[in-house]
Amino acid sequence: MKKIQFSFLAFLLPLVLLAQTKATVSIQNNSALERKEAIVSIKWDAVLSRYPQIDTANFIVINQATKKQIPYQLERLGHKLVQNLLVQVDIKAKSTLSLSIQKGKPETFVTKTYARFVPERKDDFAWENDKIAFRAYGKALEKEKDNAYGFDVWVKRTNRMILNERYKLADYHTDHGDGLDYYHVGFTLGAGNMAPFVKDTIRYSGNYQQWKIMDNGPLRTTFQLSFDRWNAGGIKVSATKTISIDAGSQLNRIENVYTFDDTKPMPVVVGIIRRPENGVISLNEQQGIVSYWEPTLGKNGTTAVGSILTTPVTNMWVDATQILAKTTVKSNEPIVYYTGAAWDKAGKITNSKEWFDYLNNFNQQIKNPSTNKKSFSCYYKITLIPFH
């Protein structure tokens, strides 16, 4: 028996073909946590090895218990050829879900993640899923008085994709029933951006200069933002940030690659802007979790922001304007962390305890000792067994 281990969910593929028209997948949740709207990533090579005749335009994935189709996506990660098959499933704790990959006409799946470059709004780059939305600022905004550095949050209380509607309406600071942008970023890291921290100072880059969409839904969107070389306290640095957002998740996966002329690690910080009014802050250096339940802002409600670092944290602290977590990076070596937000008026996470619990549970999923941190679905275990 051949085993490839990742963590607590598992999917099992047959070693023999069923007339080359079907493959069976069993997803095992070996944890004590129920997984809802989980995105499972199956290596496409594994599918091809058991179903070489598969037609990428004419296959379906069936829940064998309900006999209904489940949503899927062919993930390419910027390549011409398919890299992974993504499926979205609900699976109870300590249970197994069986799926069938077979020939058929796929249903039209609802788009649950989306991103685009927004040239009509000063080169914004905006992205969203069915829970929350974000944006990063482009080069054109650097010339404006309302320039900002960090990630912005657009809260939402609908599972629809709303970015295009809001930009077209040009009134996204007002809640028209589906949410709004009332988050303030300014000259901070906003909702969990990362920057070099050299000589005890945050060394902000300019806004992003180039963008590239690698996949754009319906279940996962992945894109890259590139930042030109800048002076980070005497160190010349450039950066590429690869950001992924999954359907059903409050958090983004962010993989940063910093390039600089030094063999020594460079300190960096992940930061969250802090409001003047009292909120609820939790700093867990051991687990690398920064949690912030913002103060309630009148009728706009409360935004929660949090980040999870996967590399050792050397320090966490709160200064006059930001909540910061410090770690280190090496030149041209990827560093992965997770950051995101929630809104109490969406009705899913309505208090600080629920937000902290969400981050802690997410952390358990990604921090298993066998985690493959290069994969957004890094909390899965894959086991291949014969088909019976």
Protein backbone atom coordinates (compact mmCIF):
# COMPACT_ATOMS: atom_id res chain seq x y z
CA MET A 1 0.00 0.00 0.00
CA LYS A 2 1.34 3.38 -1.00
CA LYS A 3 0.64 6.32 1.29
CA ILE A 4 1.17 10.06 0.80
CA GLN A 5 0.38 11.86 4.04
CA PHE A 6 -0.69 15.48 4.53
CA SER A 7 -2.97 15.54 7.63
CA PHE A 8 -6.50 14.87 8.86
CA LEU A 9 -8.64 14.55 5.73
CA ALA A 10 -7.92 11.76 3.30
CA PHE A 11 -9.03 10.80 -0.14
CA LEU A 12 -8.49 7.32 -1.55
CA LEU A 13 -8.24 6.46 -5.24
CA PRO A 14 -8.42 2.96 -6.77
CA LEU A 15 -5.31 1.37 -8.24
CA VAL A 16 -7.36 -0.29 -10.96
CA LEU A 17 -9.65 1.21 -13.59
CA LEU A 18 -13.38 0.61 -13.85
CA ALA A 19 -13.66 0.29 -17.63
CA GLN A 20 -11.62 3.50 -17.75
CA THR A 21 -14.79 5.54 -17.20
CA LYS A 22 -14.86 5.97 -13.46
CA ALA A 23 -12.66 6.58 -10.43
CA THR A 24 -13.72 6.33 -6.79
CA VAL A 25 -12.55 8.80 -4.16
CA SER A 26 -13.04 8.37 -0.42
CA ILE A 27 -12.47 11.44 1.74
CA GLN A 28 -11.72 10.62 5.36
CA ASN A 29 -11.99 13.16 8.15
CA ASN A 30 -9.93 11.65 10.94
CA SER A 31 -10.18 14.73 13.14
CA ALA A 32 -12.65 15.68 15.86
CA LEU A 33 -13.69 18.74 13.85
CA GLU A 34 -16.58 18.77 11.42
CA ARG A 35 -15.52 20.20 8.07
CA LYS A 36 -18.04 22.37 6.26
CA GLU A 37 -17.51 23.74 2.76
CA ALA A 38 -14.00 22.25 2.75
CA ILE A 39 -11.99 22.48 -0.46
CA VAL A 40 -10.17 19.20 -1.14
CA SER A 41 -7.30 19.25 -3.64
CA ILE A 42 -6.71 16.02 -5.60
CA LYS A 43 -3.59 15.77 -7.74
CA TRP A 44 -4.68 15.63 -11.38
CA ASP A 45 -1.90 13.14 -12.18
CA ALA A 46 -3.47 10.78 -9.64
CA VAL A 47 -6.83 11.10 -11.41
CA LEU A 48 -5.24 10.51 -14.83
CA SER A 49 -3.36 7.45 -13.61
CA ARG A 50 -6.69 5.79 -12.77
CA TYR A 51 -8.94 7.42 -15.37
CA PRO A 52 -6.70 8.19 -18.39
CA GLN A 53 -9.67 8.54 -20.76
CA ILE A 54 -11.24 11.38 -18.77
CA ASP A 55 -12.58 14.27 -20.85
CA THR A 56 -12.02 17.51 -18.92
CA ALA A 57 -15.13 19.04 -20.51
CA ASN A 58 -17.42 16.06 -19.85
CA PHE A 59 -17.05 14.58 -16.41
CA ILE A 60 -18.94 14.88 -13.15
CA VAL A 61 -18.20 14.26 -9.48
CA ILE A 62 -20.99 12.43 -7.65
CA ASN A 63 -21.63 12.10 -3.93
CA GLN A 64 -22.28 8.37 -3.73
CA ALA A 65 -24.60 8.74 -0.73
CA THR A 66 -26.88 11.41 -2.23
CA LYS A 67 -26.25 10.59 -5.93
CA LYS A 68 -25.97 14.35 -6.52
CA GLN A 69 -23.23 16.25 -8.29
CA ILE A 70 -20.81 18.26 -6.18
CA PRO A 71 -18.98 21.41 -7.33
CA TYR A 72 -15.48 21.05 -8.71
CA GLN A 73 -12.77 23.13 -10.34
CA LEU A 74 -9.79 22.28 -12.52
CA GLU A 75 -6.91 24.20 -10.94
CA ARG A 76 -4.07 25.18 -13.27
CA LEU A 77 -1.97 27.50 -11.07
CA GLY A 78 -1.03 29.57 -14.10
CA HIS A 79 -0.04 26.56 -16.21
CA LYS A 80 -1.66 25.39 -19.44
CA LEU A 81 -2.18 21.87 -18.09
CA VAL A 82 -4.44 20.99 -15.15
CA GLN A 83 -2.58 20.61 -11.85
CA ASN A 84 -5.32 19.66 -9.36
CA LEU A 85 -8.98 18.73 -9.14
CA LEU A 86 -10.68 20.80 -6.44
CA VAL A 87 -13.93 19.62 -4.87
CA GLN A 88 -16.01 21.24 -2.14
CA VAL A 89 -17.51 18.95 0.49
CA ASP A 90 -19.12 18.82 3.93
CA ILE A 91 -17.88 15.95 6.09
CA LYS A 92 -18.57 15.17 9.71
CA ALA A 93 -15.86 14.46 12.26
CA LYS A 94 -14.46 10.91 12.25
CA SER A 95 -16.32 10.00 9.08
CA THR A 96 -15.80 9.10 5.41
CA LEU A 97 -17.37 10.56 2.28
CA SER A 98 -17.29 8.57 -0.98
CA LEU A 99 -17.24 10.30 -4.36
CA SER A 100 -17.30 9.04 -7.91
CA ILE A 101 -15.52 10.74 -10.82
CA GLN A 102 -17.28 9.63 -14.02
CA LYS A 103 -18.32 10.64 -17.50
CA GLY A 104 -21.24 13.05 -17.65
CA LYS A 105 -22.42 16.60 -18.30
CA PRO A 106 -21.45 18.84 -15.35
CA GLU A 107 -23.95 21.22 -13.87
CA THR A 108 -23.22 24.94 -13.96
CA PHE A 109 -21.59 25.61 -10.60
CA VAL A 110 -22.16 28.84 -8.72
CA THR A 111 -19.10 31.08 -8.74
CA LYS A 112 -17.87 31.39 -5.15
CA THR A 113 -14.50 33.13 -5.67
CA TYR A 114 -13.50 35.93 -8.02
CA ALA A 115 -10.75 38.49 -8.59
CA ARG A 116 -9.94 41.22 -11.08
CA PHE A 117 -7.77 44.21 -11.85
CA VAL A 118 -9.81 47.42 -11.50
CA PRO A 119 -8.24 50.07 -13.78
CA GLU A 120 -11.29 52.32 -13.47
CA ARG A 121 -10.47 52.80 -9.75
CA LYS A 122 -6.79 53.80 -9.63
CA ASP A 123 -5.44 50.29 -10.39
CA ASP A 124 -7.12 48.52 -7.49
CA PHE A 125 -6.87 44.75 -7.44
CA ALA A 126 -9.92 43.27 -5.72
CA TRP A 127 -10.92 39.73 -4.78
CA GLU A 128 -13.73 37.99 -2.92
CA ASN A 129 -15.39 34.73 -2.02
CA ASP A 130 -18.85 33.90 -0.73
CA LYS A 131 -17.94 35.21 2.76
CA ILE A 132 -15.77 38.32 2.49
CA ALA A 133 -13.92 40.61 0.04
CA PHE A 134 -10.56 42.40 -0.09
CA ARG A 135 -8.52 44.76 -2.22
CA ALA A 136 -4.91 45.83 -2.67
CA TYR A 137 -3.80 49.19 -3.99
CA GLY A 138 -2.02 49.83 -7.29
CA LYS A 139 0.61 52.22 -8.55
CA ALA A 140 -1.89 54.83 -9.75
CA LEU A 141 -3.10 55.48 -6.20
CA GLU A 142 0.37 56.50 -5.01
CA LYS A 143 -0.19 59.91 -6.60
CA GLU A 144 -3.43 60.48 -4.72
CA LYS A 145 -4.02 61.97 -1.26
CA ASP A 146 -5.99 58.86 -0.20
CA ASN A 147 -3.12 56.47 -0.90
CA ALA A 148 -2.85 53.47 1.45
CA TYR A 149 -0.41 50.61 2.02
CA GLY A 150 -2.13 47.56 3.44
CA PHE A 151 -4.93 45.16 2.55
CA ASP A 152 -8.45 46.56 2.60
CA VAL A 153 -11.56 44.61 3.71
CA TRP A 154 -14.98 44.83 2.06
CA VAL A 155 -17.48 43.22 4.41
CA LYS A 156 -20.43 41.39 2.89
CA ARG A 157 -23.56 39.57 4.02
CA THR A 158 -24.41 37.77 0.80
CA ASN A 159 -22.87 34.77 -0.89
CA ARG A 160 -23.10 36.53 -4.28
CA MET A 161 -20.07 38.02 -6.01
CA ILE A 162 -20.50 41.77 -5.47
CA LEU A 163 -17.24 43.46 -6.54
CA ASN A 164 -18.34 44.43 -10.02
CA GLU A 165 -21.68 45.73 -8.74
CA ARG A 166 -20.03 47.89 -6.09
CA TYR A 167 -17.44 49.38 -8.42
CA LYS A 168 -20.13 50.11 -11.02
CA LEU A 169 -22.32 51.76 -8.39
CA ALA A 170 -19.32 53.77 -7.13
CA ASP A 171 -20.92 54.00 -3.71
CA TYR A 172 -19.32 51.14 -1.86
CA HIS A 173 -19.02 53.06 1.43
CA THR A 174 -22.79 52.68 1.86
CA ASP A 175 -24.53 49.43 2.78
CA HIS A 176 -27.14 48.75 0.11
CA GLY A 177 -28.16 45.49 1.77
CA ASP A 178 -25.18 43.28 0.96
CA GLY A 179 -22.36 44.99 2.89
CA LEU A 180 -19.93 47.85 2.35
CA ASP A 181 -16.38 49.15 2.62
CA TYR A 182 -16.02 50.90 5.96
CA TYR A 183 -12.58 49.50 6.82
CA HIS A 184 -9.78 52.06 7.20
CA VAL A 185 -6.24 51.22 6.05
CA GLY A 186 -4.21 54.39 5.65
CA PHE A 187 -0.44 54.16 5.99
CA THR A 188 -0.53 50.83 7.81
CA LEU A 189 -0.49 47.14 6.89
CA GLY A 190 -4.30 47.14 7.08
CA ALA A 191 -5.82 43.67 7.33
CA GLY A 192 -2.71 41.56 7.58
CA ASN A 193 -0.24 42.69 4.95
CA MET A 194 3.46 41.84 5.45
CA ALA A 195 6.48 44.13 5.15
CA PRO A 196 10.20 44.12 6.06
CA PHE A 197 10.96 45.25 9.61
CA VAL A 198 14.52 46.59 9.45
CA LYS A 199 16.18 48.59 12.23
CA ASP A 200 12.98 48.38 14.27
CA THR A 201 10.97 50.15 11.56
CA ILE A 202 8.36 48.89 9.09
CA ARG A 203 9.78 49.38 5.61
CA TYR A 204 6.73 49.72 3.38
CA SER A 205 7.00 48.98 -0.32
CA GLY A 206 5.28 51.01 -2.96
CA ASN A 207 1.94 49.72 -4.16
CA TYR A 208 1.93 46.70 -6.45
CA GLN A 209 3.14 47.25 -10.01
CA GLN A 210 2.15 44.02 -11.81
CA TRP A 211 -0.62 41.46 -11.44
CA LYS A 212 -1.34 38.01 -12.79
CA ILE A 213 -4.43 35.81 -12.31
CA MET A 214 -3.52 32.12 -12.13
CA ASP A 215 -7.00 30.67 -11.44
CA ASN A 216 -10.32 32.46 -11.09
CA GLY A 217 -12.97 30.29 -9.47
CA PRO A 218 -15.48 28.90 -9.08
CA LEU A 219 -14.00 27.35 -5.89
CA ARG A 220 -10.53 28.89 -5.60
CA THR A 221 -8.99 32.06 -6.97
CA THR A 222 -5.22 32.53 -7.04
CA PHE A 223 -3.29 35.57 -8.26
CA GLN A 224 0.10 37.24 -7.95
CA LEU A 225 1.00 40.82 -7.13
CA SER A 226 4.55 41.99 -7.83
CA PHE A 227 6.34 44.87 -6.13
CA ASP A 228 9.31 46.71 -7.65
CA ARG A 229 12.59 46.99 -5.81
CA TRP A 230 12.59 49.40 -2.87
CA ASN A 231 14.96 50.49 -0.10
CA ALA A 232 14.05 48.65 3.11
CA GLY A 233 16.29 50.40 5.63
CA GLY A 234 19.43 49.94 3.55
CA ILE A 235 18.39 46.57 2.06
CA LYS A 236 17.21 46.64 -1.56
CA VAL A 237 14.16 44.35 -1.71
CA SER A 238 11.64 43.21 -4.32
CA ALA A 239 8.64 40.97 -3.66
CA THR A 240 6.04 38.73 -5.23
CA LYS A 241 2.89 37.89 -3.29
CA THR A 242 0.78 34.90 -4.35
CA ILE A 243 -2.68 35.11 -2.79
CA SER A 244 -5.33 32.37 -2.79
CA ILE A 245 -8.87 32.51 -1.48
CA ASP A 246 -11.11 29.44 -1.18
CA ALA A 247 -14.88 29.29 -1.22
CA GLY A 248 -16.26 29.08 2.30
CA SER A 249 -13.15 30.50 4.01
CA GLN A 250 -12.70 33.75 5.93
CA LEU A 251 -8.92 33.64 5.35
CA ASN A 252 -6.53 34.07 2.43
CA ARG A 253 -3.42 31.98 1.97
CA ILE A 254 -0.50 34.30 1.17
CA GLU A 255 2.88 33.11 -0.07
CA ASN A 256 5.48 35.86 -0.24
CA VAL A 257 8.87 35.66 -1.92
CA TYR A 258 11.29 38.46 -1.03
CA THR A 259 14.45 38.92 -3.08
CA PHE A 260 17.39 40.80 -1.55
CA ASP A 261 21.20 40.68 -1.63
CA ASP A 262 21.92 39.16 1.75
CA THR A 263 22.44 35.59 2.95
CA LYS A 264 21.16 36.48 6.42
CA PRO A 265 17.42 36.28 7.19
CA MET A 266 15.50 39.54 7.06
CA PRO A 267 12.97 40.40 9.78
CA VAL A 268 9.39 40.98 8.58
CA VAL A 269 6.11 41.78 10.30
CA VAL A 270 2.48 40.97 9.62
CA GLY A 271 0.31 43.84 10.81
CA ILE A 272 -3.32 44.70 11.55
CA ILE A 273 -4.42 48.30 11.98
CA ARG A 274 -5.74 49.04 15.51
CA ARG A 275 -8.64 51.41 16.13
CA PRO A 276 -8.54 54.19 18.77
CA GLU A 277 -11.63 52.78 20.51
CA ASN A 278 -11.42 49.65 22.65
CA GLY A 279 -11.56 46.31 20.86
CA VAL A 280 -10.58 42.77 21.86
CA ILE A 281 -7.01 41.67 21.05
CA SER A 282 -5.52 38.22 21.45
CA LEU A 283 -1.82 37.50 20.83
CA ASN A 284 -0.70 33.86 20.77
CA GLU A 285 3.03 33.86 20.03
CA GLN A 286 3.39 30.10 20.46
CA GLN A 287 0.77 29.32 17.83
CA GLY A 288 1.45 32.39 15.70
CA ILE A 289 -2.13 33.70 15.87
CA VAL A 290 -3.05 37.39 15.97
CA SER A 291 -6.77 37.95 16.64
CA TYR A 292 -8.58 41.27 16.66
CA TRP A 293 -12.26 41.96 17.30
CA GLU A 294 -12.61 45.61 16.36
CA PRO A 295 -14.77 48.09 18.24
CA THR A 296 -18.31 48.34 16.93
CA LEU A 297 -18.79 51.30 14.62
CA GLY A 298 -22.45 52.21 14.98
CA LYS A 299 -24.82 50.82 12.39
CA ASN A 300 -21.89 49.41 10.38
CA GLY A 301 -21.30 46.71 12.98
CA THR A 302 -18.04 45.00 13.87
CA THR A 303 -15.20 43.73 11.69
CA ALA A 304 -12.96 40.92 12.90
CA VAL A 305 -9.43 40.59 11.51
CA GLY A 306 -6.88 37.85 12.13
CA SER A 307 -3.59 36.41 10.89
CA ILE A 308 -1.92 33.04 11.35
CA LEU A 309 1.83 32.71 10.82
CA THR A 310 3.31 29.34 9.88
CA THR A 311 6.91 30.31 10.68
CA PRO A 312 8.30 30.82 14.19
CA VAL A 313 7.24 34.14 15.72
CA THR A 314 9.98 36.08 17.48
CA ASN A 315 7.68 38.70 18.98
CA MET A 316 4.14 40.08 19.01
CA TRP A 317 3.19 43.51 20.28
CA VAL A 318 0.71 46.36 20.03
CA ASP A 319 1.91 49.85 19.16
CA ALA A 320 0.02 53.10 18.77
CA THR A 321 -1.59 52.16 15.47
CA GLN A 322 -1.02 48.47 14.72
CA ILE A 323 -0.96 44.93 16.09
CA LEU A 324 2.25 43.28 14.88
CA ALA A 325 3.77 39.81 14.66
CA LYS A 326 7.45 39.46 13.76
CA THR A 327 9.21 36.60 11.98
CA THR A 328 12.07 36.27 9.48
CA VAL A 329 12.48 35.38 5.80
CA LYS A 330 15.37 34.32 3.59
CA SER A 331 15.96 35.70 0.14
CA ASN A 332 14.05 33.83 -2.59
CA GLU A 333 12.50 31.39 -0.10
CA PRO A 334 8.67 31.40 0.13
CA ILE A 335 7.06 32.38 3.43
CA VAL A 336 3.42 31.37 3.94
CA TYR A 337 0.83 32.83 6.27
CA TYR A 338 -2.93 33.26 6.40
CA THR A 339 -4.91 36.41 6.96
CA GLY A 340 -8.53 37.47 6.63
CA ALA A 341 -11.62 38.95 8.19
CA ALA A 342 -15.26 38.46 9.16
CA TRP A 343 -18.27 40.71 9.80
CA ASP A 344 -20.75 40.26 12.61
CA LYS A 345 -23.66 41.46 10.48
CA ALA A 346 -23.14 38.50 8.14
CA GLY A 347 -24.56 36.43 11.01
CA LYS A 348 -21.95 33.63 11.01
CA ILE A 349 -19.34 34.98 13.45
CA THR A 350 -20.97 37.42 15.84
CA ASN A 351 -18.60 37.86 18.80
CA SER A 352 -14.92 37.79 19.69
CA LYS A 353 -15.01 34.24 21.09
CA GLU A 354 -16.46 32.84 17.88
CA TRP A 355 -13.76 34.64 15.88
CA PHE A 356 -10.95 33.41 18.10
CA ASP A 357 -12.38 29.87 17.95
CA TYR A 358 -12.52 30.08 14.16
CA LEU A 359 -8.85 31.08 13.97
CA ASN A 360 -7.82 28.39 16.46
CA ASN A 361 -9.68 25.70 14.50
CA PHE A 362 -8.17 26.91 11.23
CA ASN A 363 -4.76 26.85 12.87
CA GLN A 364 -5.26 23.21 13.90
CA GLN A 365 -5.97 22.31 10.30
CA ILE A 366 -2.80 23.88 8.90
CA LYS A 367 -0.36 23.19 11.73
CA ASN A 368 -0.40 19.37 11.68
CA PRO A 369 3.24 18.16 11.85
CA SER A 370 2.88 16.56 8.41
CA THR A 371 1.54 19.76 6.82
CA ASN A 372 2.69 20.56 3.30
CA LYS A 373 2.72 24.36 3.53
CA LYS A 374 3.01 24.80 -0.24
CA SER A 375 -0.59 23.70 -0.67
CA PHE A 376 -3.63 25.73 0.38
CA SER A 377 -5.37 22.41 1.06
CA CYS A 378 -2.38 21.43 3.17
CA TYR A 379 -4.43 19.79 5.90
CA TYR A 380 -5.32 16.72 3.83
CA LYS A 381 -3.94 13.21 3.88
CA ILE A 382 -3.96 11.17 0.68
CA THR A 383 -4.05 7.38 0.80
CA LEU A 384 -4.20 5.21 -2.31
CA ILE A 385 -5.91 1.81 -1.96
CA PRO A 386 -7.21 -0.84 -4.40
CA PHE A 387 -10.77 -0.54 -5.68
CA HIS A 388 -13.16 -3.32 -4.61
